[in-house]
XYZ file of C-alpha atoms in Angstrom:
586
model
C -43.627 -13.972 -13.476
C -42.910 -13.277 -10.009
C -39.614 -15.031 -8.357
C -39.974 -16.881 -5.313
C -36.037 -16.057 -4.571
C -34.858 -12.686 -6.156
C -31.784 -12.807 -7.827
C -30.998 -8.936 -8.258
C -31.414 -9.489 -4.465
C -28.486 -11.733 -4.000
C -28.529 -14.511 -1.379
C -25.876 -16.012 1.276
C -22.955 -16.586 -1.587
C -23.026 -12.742 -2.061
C -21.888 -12.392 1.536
C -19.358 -15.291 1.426
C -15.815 -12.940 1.448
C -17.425 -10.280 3.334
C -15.678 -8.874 6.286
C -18.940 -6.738 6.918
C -21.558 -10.164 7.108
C -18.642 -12.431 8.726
C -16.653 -12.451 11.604
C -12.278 -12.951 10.784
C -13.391 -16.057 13.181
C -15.292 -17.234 10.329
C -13.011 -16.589 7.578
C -10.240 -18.161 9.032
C -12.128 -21.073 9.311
C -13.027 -21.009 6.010
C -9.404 -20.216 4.996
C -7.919 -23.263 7.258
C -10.717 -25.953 5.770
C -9.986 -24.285 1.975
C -6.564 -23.753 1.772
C -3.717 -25.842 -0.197
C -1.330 -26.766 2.019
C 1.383 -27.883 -0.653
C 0.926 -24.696 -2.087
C 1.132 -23.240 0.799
C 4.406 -24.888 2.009
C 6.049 -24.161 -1.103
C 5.501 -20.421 -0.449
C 6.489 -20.378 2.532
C 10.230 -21.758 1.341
C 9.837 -19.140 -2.006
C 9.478 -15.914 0.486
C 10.082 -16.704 4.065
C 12.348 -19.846 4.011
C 14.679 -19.202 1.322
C 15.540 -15.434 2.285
C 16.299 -16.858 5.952
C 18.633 -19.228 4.458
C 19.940 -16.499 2.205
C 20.248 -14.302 5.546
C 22.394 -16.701 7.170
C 24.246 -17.601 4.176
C 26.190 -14.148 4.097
C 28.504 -14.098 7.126
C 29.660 -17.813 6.526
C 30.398 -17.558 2.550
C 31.594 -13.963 3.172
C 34.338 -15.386 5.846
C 35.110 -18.535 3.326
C 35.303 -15.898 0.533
C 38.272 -13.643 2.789
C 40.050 -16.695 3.879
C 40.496 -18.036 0.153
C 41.381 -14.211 -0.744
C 43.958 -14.011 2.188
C 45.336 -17.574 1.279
C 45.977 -16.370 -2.189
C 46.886 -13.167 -1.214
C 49.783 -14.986 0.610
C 50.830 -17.817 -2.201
C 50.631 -14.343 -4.828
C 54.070 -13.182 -3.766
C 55.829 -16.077 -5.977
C 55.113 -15.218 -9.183
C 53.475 -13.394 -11.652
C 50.752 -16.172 -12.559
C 49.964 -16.114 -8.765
C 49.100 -12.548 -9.036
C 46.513 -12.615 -12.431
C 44.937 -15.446 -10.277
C 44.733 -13.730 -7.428
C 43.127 -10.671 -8.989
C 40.730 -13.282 -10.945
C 39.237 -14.052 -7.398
C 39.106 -10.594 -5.653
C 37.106 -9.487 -9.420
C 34.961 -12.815 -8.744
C 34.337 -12.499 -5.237
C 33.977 -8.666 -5.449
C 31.141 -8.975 -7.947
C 29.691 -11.848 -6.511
C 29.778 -10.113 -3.331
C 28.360 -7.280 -3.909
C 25.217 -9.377 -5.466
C 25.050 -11.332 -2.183
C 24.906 -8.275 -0.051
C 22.374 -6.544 -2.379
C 19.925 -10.222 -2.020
C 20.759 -10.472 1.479
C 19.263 -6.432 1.856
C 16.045 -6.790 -0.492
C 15.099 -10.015 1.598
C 15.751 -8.599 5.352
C 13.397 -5.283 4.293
C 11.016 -7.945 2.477
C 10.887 -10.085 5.909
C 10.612 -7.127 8.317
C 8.098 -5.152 6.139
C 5.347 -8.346 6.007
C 6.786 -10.665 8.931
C 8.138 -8.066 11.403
C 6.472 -5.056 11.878
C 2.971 -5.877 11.706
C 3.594 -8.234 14.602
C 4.527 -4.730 16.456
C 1.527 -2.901 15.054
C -1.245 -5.678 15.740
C 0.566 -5.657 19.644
C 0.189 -1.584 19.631
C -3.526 -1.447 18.521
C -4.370 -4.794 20.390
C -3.048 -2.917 23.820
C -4.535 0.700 22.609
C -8.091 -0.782 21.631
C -7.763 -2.159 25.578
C -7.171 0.978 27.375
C -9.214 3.425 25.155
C -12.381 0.764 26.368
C -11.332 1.619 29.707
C -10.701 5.606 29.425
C -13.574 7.452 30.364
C -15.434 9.175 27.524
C -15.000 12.513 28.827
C -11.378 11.803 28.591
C -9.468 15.139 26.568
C -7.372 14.712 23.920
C -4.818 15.728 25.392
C -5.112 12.499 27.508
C -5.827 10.157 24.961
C -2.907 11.054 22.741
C -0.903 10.679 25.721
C -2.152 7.527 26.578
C -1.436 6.138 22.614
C 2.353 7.321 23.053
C 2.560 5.566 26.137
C 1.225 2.450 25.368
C 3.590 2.236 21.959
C 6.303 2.423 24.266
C 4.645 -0.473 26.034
C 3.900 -2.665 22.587
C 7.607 -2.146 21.893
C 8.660 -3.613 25.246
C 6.321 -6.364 24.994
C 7.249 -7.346 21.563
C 11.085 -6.623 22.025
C 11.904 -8.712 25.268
C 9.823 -12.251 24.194
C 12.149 -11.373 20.621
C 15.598 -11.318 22.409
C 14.857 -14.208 24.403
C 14.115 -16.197 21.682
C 17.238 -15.161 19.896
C 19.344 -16.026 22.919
C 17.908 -19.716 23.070
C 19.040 -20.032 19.555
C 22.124 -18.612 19.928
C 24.128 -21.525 20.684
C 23.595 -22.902 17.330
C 24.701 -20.684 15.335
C 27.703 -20.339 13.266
C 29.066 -17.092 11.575
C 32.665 -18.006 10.546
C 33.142 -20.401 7.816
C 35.652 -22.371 5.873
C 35.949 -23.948 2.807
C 35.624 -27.391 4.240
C 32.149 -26.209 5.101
C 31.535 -26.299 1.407
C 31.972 -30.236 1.179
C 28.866 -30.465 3.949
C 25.846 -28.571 2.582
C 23.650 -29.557 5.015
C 25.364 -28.651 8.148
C 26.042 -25.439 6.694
C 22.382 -24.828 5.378
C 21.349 -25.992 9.668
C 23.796 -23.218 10.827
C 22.302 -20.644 7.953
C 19.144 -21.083 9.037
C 19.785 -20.640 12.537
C 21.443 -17.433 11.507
C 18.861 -16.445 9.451
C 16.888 -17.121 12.899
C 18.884 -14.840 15.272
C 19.190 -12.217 12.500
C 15.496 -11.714 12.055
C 14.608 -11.977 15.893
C 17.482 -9.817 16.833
C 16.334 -7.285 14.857
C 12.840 -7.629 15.628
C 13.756 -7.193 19.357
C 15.896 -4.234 18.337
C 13.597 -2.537 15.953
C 10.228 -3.006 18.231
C 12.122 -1.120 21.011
C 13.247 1.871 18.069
C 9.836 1.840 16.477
C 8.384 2.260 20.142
C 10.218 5.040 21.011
C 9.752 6.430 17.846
C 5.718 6.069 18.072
C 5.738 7.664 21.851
C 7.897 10.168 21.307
C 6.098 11.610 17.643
C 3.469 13.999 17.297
C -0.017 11.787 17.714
C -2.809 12.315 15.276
C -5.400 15.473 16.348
C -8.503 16.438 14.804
C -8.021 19.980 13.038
C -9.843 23.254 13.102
C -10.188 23.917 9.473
C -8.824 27.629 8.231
C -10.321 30.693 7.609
C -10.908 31.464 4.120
C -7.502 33.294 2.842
C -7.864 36.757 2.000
C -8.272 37.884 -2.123
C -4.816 37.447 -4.114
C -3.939 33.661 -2.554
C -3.807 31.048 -4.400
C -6.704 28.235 -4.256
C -7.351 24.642 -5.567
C -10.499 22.809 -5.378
C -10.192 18.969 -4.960
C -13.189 16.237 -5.682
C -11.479 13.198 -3.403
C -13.522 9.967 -4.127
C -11.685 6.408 -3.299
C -12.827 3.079 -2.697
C -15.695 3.013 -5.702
C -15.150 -0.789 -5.837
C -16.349 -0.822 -9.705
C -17.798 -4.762 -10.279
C -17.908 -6.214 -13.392
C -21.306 -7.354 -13.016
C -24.877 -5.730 -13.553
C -25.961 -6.961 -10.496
C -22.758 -7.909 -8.929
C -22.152 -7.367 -5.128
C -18.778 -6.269 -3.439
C -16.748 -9.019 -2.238
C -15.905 -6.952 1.007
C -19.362 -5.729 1.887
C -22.055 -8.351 0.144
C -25.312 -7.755 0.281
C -25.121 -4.662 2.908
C -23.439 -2.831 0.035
C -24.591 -1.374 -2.678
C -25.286 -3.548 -5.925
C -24.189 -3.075 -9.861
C -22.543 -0.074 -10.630
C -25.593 2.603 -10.640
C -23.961 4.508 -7.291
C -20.495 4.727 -9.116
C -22.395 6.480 -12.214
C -24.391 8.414 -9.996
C -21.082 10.083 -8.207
C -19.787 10.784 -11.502
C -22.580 12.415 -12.867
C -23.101 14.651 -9.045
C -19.478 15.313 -10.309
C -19.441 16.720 -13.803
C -22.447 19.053 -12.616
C -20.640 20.386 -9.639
C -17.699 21.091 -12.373
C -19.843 22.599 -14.962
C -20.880 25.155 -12.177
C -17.689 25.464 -10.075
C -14.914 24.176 -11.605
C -12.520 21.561 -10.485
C -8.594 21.516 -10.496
C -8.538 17.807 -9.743
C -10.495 15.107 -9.297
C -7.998 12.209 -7.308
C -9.247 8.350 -6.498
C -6.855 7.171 -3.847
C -7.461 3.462 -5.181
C -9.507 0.586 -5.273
C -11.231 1.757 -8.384
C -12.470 -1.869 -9.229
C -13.740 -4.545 -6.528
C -11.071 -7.208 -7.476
C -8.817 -5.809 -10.470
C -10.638 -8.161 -13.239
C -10.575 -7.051 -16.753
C -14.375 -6.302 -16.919
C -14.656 -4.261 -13.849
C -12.192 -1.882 -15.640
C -14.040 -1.961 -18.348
C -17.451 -1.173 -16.533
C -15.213 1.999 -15.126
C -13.942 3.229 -18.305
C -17.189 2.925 -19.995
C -18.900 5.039 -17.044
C -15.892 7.550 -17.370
C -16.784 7.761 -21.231
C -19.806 9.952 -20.562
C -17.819 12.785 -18.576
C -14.642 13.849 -20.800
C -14.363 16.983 -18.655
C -13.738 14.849 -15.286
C -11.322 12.562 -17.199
C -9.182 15.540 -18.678
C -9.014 16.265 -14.720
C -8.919 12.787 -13.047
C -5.778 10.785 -11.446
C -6.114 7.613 -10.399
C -4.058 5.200 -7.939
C -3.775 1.835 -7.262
C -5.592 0.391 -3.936
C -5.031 -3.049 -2.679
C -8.353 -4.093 -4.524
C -6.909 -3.311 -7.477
C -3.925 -5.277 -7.321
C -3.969 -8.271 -4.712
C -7.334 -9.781 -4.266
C -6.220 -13.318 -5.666
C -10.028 -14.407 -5.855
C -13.103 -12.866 -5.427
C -15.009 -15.693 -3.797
C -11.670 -18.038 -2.369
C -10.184 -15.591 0.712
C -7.883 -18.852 0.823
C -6.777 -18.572 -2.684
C -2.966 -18.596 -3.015
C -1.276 -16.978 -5.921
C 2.058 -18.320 -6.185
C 4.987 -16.062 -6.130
C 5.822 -17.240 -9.955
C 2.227 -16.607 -11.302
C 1.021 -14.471 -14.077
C -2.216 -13.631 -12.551
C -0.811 -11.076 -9.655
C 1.457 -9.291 -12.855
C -2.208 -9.484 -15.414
C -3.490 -7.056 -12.380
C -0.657 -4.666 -12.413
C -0.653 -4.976 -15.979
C -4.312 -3.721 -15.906
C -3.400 -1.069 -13.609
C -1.131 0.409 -15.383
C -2.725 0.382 -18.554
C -5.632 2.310 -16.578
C -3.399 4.909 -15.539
C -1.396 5.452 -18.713
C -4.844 6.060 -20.505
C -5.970 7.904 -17.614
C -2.937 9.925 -16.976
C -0.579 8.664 -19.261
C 0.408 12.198 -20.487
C 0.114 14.497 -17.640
C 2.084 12.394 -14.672
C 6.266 11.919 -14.844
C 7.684 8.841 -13.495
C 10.792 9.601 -11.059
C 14.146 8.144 -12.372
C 15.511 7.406 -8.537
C 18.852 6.093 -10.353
C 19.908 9.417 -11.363
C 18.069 11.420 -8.819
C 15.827 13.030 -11.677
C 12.500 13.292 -13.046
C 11.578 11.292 -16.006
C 9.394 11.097 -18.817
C 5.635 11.032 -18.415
C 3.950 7.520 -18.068
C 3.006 7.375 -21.544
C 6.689 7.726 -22.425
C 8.084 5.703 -19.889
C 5.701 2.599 -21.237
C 6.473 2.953 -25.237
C 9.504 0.868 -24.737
C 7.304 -1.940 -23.052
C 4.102 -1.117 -24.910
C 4.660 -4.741 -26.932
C 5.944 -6.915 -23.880
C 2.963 -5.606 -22.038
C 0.272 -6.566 -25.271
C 2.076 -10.238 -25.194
C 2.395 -11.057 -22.045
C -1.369 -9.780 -21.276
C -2.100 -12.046 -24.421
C -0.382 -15.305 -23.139
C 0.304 -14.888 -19.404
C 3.912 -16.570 -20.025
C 6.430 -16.612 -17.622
C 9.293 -15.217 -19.885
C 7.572 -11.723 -19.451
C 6.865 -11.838 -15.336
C 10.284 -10.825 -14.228
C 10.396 -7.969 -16.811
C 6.678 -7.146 -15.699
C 7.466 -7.071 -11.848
C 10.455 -5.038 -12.350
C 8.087 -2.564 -14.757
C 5.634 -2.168 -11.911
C 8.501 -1.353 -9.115
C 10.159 1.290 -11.030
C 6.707 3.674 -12.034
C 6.134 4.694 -8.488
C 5.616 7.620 -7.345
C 4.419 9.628 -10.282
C 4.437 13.044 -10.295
C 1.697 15.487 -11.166
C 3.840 18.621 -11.963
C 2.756 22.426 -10.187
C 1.602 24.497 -13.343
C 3.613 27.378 -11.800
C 6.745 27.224 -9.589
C 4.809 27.811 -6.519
C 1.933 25.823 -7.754
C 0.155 21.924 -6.484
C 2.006 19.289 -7.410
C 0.541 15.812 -6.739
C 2.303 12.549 -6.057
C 1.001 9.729 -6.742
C 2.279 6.523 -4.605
C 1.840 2.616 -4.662
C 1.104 1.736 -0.898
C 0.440 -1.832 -1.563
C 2.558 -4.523 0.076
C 3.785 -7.257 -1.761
C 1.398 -9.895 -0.965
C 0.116 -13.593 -2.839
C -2.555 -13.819 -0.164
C -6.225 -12.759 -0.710
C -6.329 -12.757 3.308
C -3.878 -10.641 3.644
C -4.381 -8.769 0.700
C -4.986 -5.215 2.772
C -1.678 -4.641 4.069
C 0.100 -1.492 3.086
C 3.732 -0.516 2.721
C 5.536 2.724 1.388
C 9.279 1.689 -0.386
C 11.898 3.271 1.092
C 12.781 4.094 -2.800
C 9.016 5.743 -3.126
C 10.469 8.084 -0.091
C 13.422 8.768 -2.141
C 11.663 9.797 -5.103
C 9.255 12.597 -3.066
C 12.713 13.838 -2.125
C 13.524 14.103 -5.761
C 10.245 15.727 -6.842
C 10.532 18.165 -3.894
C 13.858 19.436 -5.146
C 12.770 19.369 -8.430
C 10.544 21.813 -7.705
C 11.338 23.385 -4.425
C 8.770 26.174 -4.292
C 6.105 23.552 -4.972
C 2.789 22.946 -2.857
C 2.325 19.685 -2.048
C -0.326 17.213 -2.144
C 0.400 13.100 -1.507
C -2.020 10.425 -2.307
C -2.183 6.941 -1.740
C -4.643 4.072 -0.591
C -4.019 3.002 2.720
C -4.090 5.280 6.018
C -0.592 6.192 7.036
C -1.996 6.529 10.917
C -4.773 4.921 12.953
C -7.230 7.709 13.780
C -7.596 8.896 17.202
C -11.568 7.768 17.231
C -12.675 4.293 19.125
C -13.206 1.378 17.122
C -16.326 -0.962 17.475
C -13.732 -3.850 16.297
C -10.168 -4.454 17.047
C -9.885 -5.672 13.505
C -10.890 -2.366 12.449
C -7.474 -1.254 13.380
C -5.453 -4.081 12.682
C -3.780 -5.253 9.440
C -5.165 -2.342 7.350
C -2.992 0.573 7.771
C 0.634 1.426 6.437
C 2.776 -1.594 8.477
C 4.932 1.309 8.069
C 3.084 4.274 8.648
C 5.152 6.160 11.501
C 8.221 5.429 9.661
C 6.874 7.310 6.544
C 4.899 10.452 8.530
C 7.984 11.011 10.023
C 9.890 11.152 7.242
C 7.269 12.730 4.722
C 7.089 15.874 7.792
C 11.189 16.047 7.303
C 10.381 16.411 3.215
C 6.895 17.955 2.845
C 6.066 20.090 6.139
C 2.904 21.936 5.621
C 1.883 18.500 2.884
C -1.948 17.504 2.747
C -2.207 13.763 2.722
C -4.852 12.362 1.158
C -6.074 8.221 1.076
C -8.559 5.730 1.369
C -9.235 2.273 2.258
C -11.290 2.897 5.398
C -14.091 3.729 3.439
C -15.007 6.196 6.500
C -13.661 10.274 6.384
C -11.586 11.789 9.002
C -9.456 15.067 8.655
C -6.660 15.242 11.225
C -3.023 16.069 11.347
C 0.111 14.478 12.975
C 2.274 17.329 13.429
C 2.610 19.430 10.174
C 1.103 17.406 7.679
C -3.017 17.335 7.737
C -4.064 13.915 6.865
C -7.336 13.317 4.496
C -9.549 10.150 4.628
C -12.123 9.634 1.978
C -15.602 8.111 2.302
C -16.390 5.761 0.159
C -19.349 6.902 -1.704
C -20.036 3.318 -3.245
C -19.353 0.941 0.323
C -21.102 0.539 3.262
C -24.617 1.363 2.106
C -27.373 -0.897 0.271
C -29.136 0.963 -2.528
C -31.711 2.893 -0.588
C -29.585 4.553 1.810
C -27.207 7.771 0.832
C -23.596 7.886 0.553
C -21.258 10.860 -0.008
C -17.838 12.359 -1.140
C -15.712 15.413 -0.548
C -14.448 18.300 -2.375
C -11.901 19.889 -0.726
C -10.271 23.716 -0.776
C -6.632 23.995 -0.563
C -4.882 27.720 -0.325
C -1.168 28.226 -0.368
C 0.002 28.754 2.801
C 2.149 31.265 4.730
C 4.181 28.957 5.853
C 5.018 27.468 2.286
C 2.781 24.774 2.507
C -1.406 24.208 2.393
C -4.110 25.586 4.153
C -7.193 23.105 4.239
C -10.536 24.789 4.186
C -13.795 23.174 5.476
C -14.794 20.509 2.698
C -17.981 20.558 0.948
C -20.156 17.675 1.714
C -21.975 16.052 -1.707
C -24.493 13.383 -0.838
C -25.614 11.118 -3.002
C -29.131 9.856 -2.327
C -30.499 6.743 -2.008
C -32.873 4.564 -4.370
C -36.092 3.062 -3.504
C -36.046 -0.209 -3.285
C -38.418 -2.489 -5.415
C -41.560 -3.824 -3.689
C -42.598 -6.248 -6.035
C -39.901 -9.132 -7.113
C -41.078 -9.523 -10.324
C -38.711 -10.239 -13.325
C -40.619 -10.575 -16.490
């Protein structure tokens, strides 16, 4: 029986989330005419609205808080009563304080990191894709990397002046000295909070666009690399199988939500890598073999099981494998709804870190430490780490409650980054990092961000182990690559909203690091000053079934400098499939 419409073929649904088959014209579209618009609104008070309130909260209950302390302070000279009561309210407002402050810091980052920066970033790229149109391809790159640290000195000005402005006109509503009447007229106070809130934000987005700016113009821009010579007998080397962005689906004939039917279909190319893999081991062995993320297409339960089950067959690759999580894995609120909302209260966003990091604990459970950034120390390993939580985790994966979210949220925060310990003092080390923003959107489900605690704990790790080479992985690019883009939103809304921030610090920590991610789906080996940068190709995306796709292994050699050489990778190309002529299906 021959089928008039194929269905192993996929039709138009396949391509209905695709970035690849439709333009971000389209999808907004879609997301504006799909979108729930109470559940949207009540989002936006959850995450943007309330922290601005809670912003301008702080300097008006702070002053009400000093004025009752220096009242009492005053009246405490009479007697001793007066004096326990006064030391009742500095204890209270000392504690209560300190909370404040510590709520009034996690929401400015949280606003800056997803409502800030980006805005910066999407001006940078918008103004770079502009001028590298106009440059002349003969241009040198000595000339274009000029041109990209002159024009983020540009996106900084244009962002910071339209941002200081704006706080001026608000200005004369504000209100940053309170009293306790105040307290008897919540809504005048919450008007003046908010307009705080609003001067806050904007002032420091004016402020930080002209820093970040500077900062961009004035740091080494990304190069392509000459790859080293091959380091004479008695150095050290490690070889590396990168793969990333396998996209594992949880369907026979399932297509990827990102590329539809110009992508590959099922899971045959993922098993195909693997098995390229474990013969390239079995004749030259491998050290490592890292995925820098998005090992499953949308983080469901039976894509991860379609992965394991291919991993099954290869116990040599798993003894060597480390995985990561990439945005795929842990924010794509629904496959085939880009205007699906996950509110910030729901299970379903903790079920997919709950997935993850049941993946990595039987991945990598025993070989990776967790990095106790309290005490400045490293921990247990993973599998240790979890025992304590090992029922919470069963429960709340069983009923999706919302006793266990807070407790789940807080487990997910404190694993990152794990550490793959050097076997010798002057051995690799990997770390492993969480680069995904914090996001309840499946538009915006690509963003990146690196914690400022995740920075902390690669300072720990590095003096842990001082003499230590080091490699870092994560999922999204920490730089946009010095290469033109067909698409300005090929370079927009993808990459680390922080990603000069952390290069500059990880070259202060790690000089002579290899940095190694995904996401792109494309490869490009660079630097940006002393760390060299690593892009994987996807060796599942952007290719149907009959064309070829490929990975990397990579050579790293301790360097002279106390860091790693990178060696020209080895190319491993996976080959394409013929496709079926006839359509037939029984």
């Amino acid at each position: 029986m021959a089928a008039i419409i194929d269905p192993r073929q996929g039709d138009a649904e396949d391509d209905a989330s695709s970035t690849k088959q439709r333009s971000l014209l389209s999808l907004a579209g879609s997301l504006l005419a799909e979108i729930s618009l109470p559940k949207l609104a009540l989002t936006w008070v959850l995450l943007i609205g309330a922290p601005a309130l809670l912003l301008g909260l702080a300097p008006l209950l702070a002053s009400i808080w000093l004025s009752t302390v220096s009242a009492k302070l005053a009246y405490a000279l009479s007697g001793l009563g007066s004096a326990l009561l006064l030391a009742g309210v500095v204890a209270l407002g000392w504690y209560g304080g300190t909370r404040l402050i510590r709520m009034a810091e996690h929401n400015f980052w949280a606003l800056n990191s997803l409502a800030v920066q980006p805005v910066y970033a999407m001006a940078r790229e918008a103004l770079r894709q502009l001028a590298e149109s106009l440059l002349a391809a003969t241009a040198s790159a000595e000339r274009r990397a000029a041109l990209r640290a002159a024009i983020a000195a540009v996106a900084g000005l244009a962002v910071a002046v339209p941002a200081a402005l704006l706080a001026m006109l608000v200005w004369p509503q504000t209100r940053w000295v309170g009293t306790a009447a105040d307290l008897a007229m919540p809504g005048q106070l919450a008007l003046a909070a908010l307009a705080n809130g609003f001067v806050l934000i904007v002032g420091y987005f004016a402020a930080a666009a002209l820093v970040w700016g500077f900062a961009d113009a004035t740091m080494a821009q990304p190069r392509d690399i000459r790859f080293a010579q091959p380091p004479e007998p008695g150095r050290r080397r490690w070889r590396i199988a990168h793969l990333s962005d396998i996209h594992t689906v949880g369907e026979r004939y399932g297509f990827r939500l990102e590329s539809g039917r110009a992508g590959s279909r099922g899971n045959d190319r993922v098993r195909h890598a693997l098995a390229r893999l474990d013969a390239l081991h079995a004749a030259q062995p491998l050290d490592v073999v890292l995925v820098t993320g998005d090992v499953t297409d949308a983080g469901r339960s039976a894509e991860w099981a379609e992965f394991f089950d291919a991993l099954a067959l290869y116990p040599a690759l798993a003894e060597r494998l480390l995985i990561l999580p990439g945005n795929h894995d842990v924010n794509v609120v629904d496959r085939a709804n880009p205007a699906r909302l996950d509110m910030p209260f729901s299970p379903n966003k903790r079920l997919r870190q709950l997935r993850t990091i049941s993946a990595m604990a039987a991945v990598q459970g025993g070989r990776v430490r967790v990095v106790d950034v309290a005490a400045g120390r490293i921990g247990p390993t993973l599998e240790e780490a979890l025992a304590p939580h090992r029922a919470a985790m069963r429960e709340f994966a069983d009923t999706g409650t919302l006793r266990h979210i807070l407790a789940m949220a807080d487990l997910w925060a404190g694993l990152f980054p794990l550490v793959y310990p050097p076997d010798t003092e002057d051995g690799l080390g990997l770390i492993l990092l969480d680069s995904n923003a914090d996001t309840h959107f499946s538009f915006t489900n690509a963003l990146g961000l690196v914690s400022v605690a995740q920075v902390r704990g690669i300072e720990i790790a590095k003096a842990h182990y001082p003499a230590a080479r080091w490699l870092v992985g994560l999922h999204h690019h920490v730089v946009e690559y010095p290469m033109p883009a067909k698409q300005l939103s090929e370079r927009i809304g993808t990459a680390l909203v922080n990603g000069s921030w952390f290069v500059r610090r990880l070259q202060r920590i790690l000089p002579g690091a290899v940095v190694m991610h995904g996401h792109r789906h494309i490869d490009w080996i660079g630097a940006c000053g002393s760390l060299r940068i690593v892009s994987a190709p996807s060796p599942v995306m952007e290719a149907t079934d009959d064309k070829p796709t490929h990975f990397l292994i990579h050579t790293l050699a301790d360097g002279a400098d106390g860091g790693l050489d990178l060696l020209e990778p080895e190319r491993i190309v996976i080959a394409g499939e013929p496709v079926a002529a006839a359509a037939a299906i029984l």
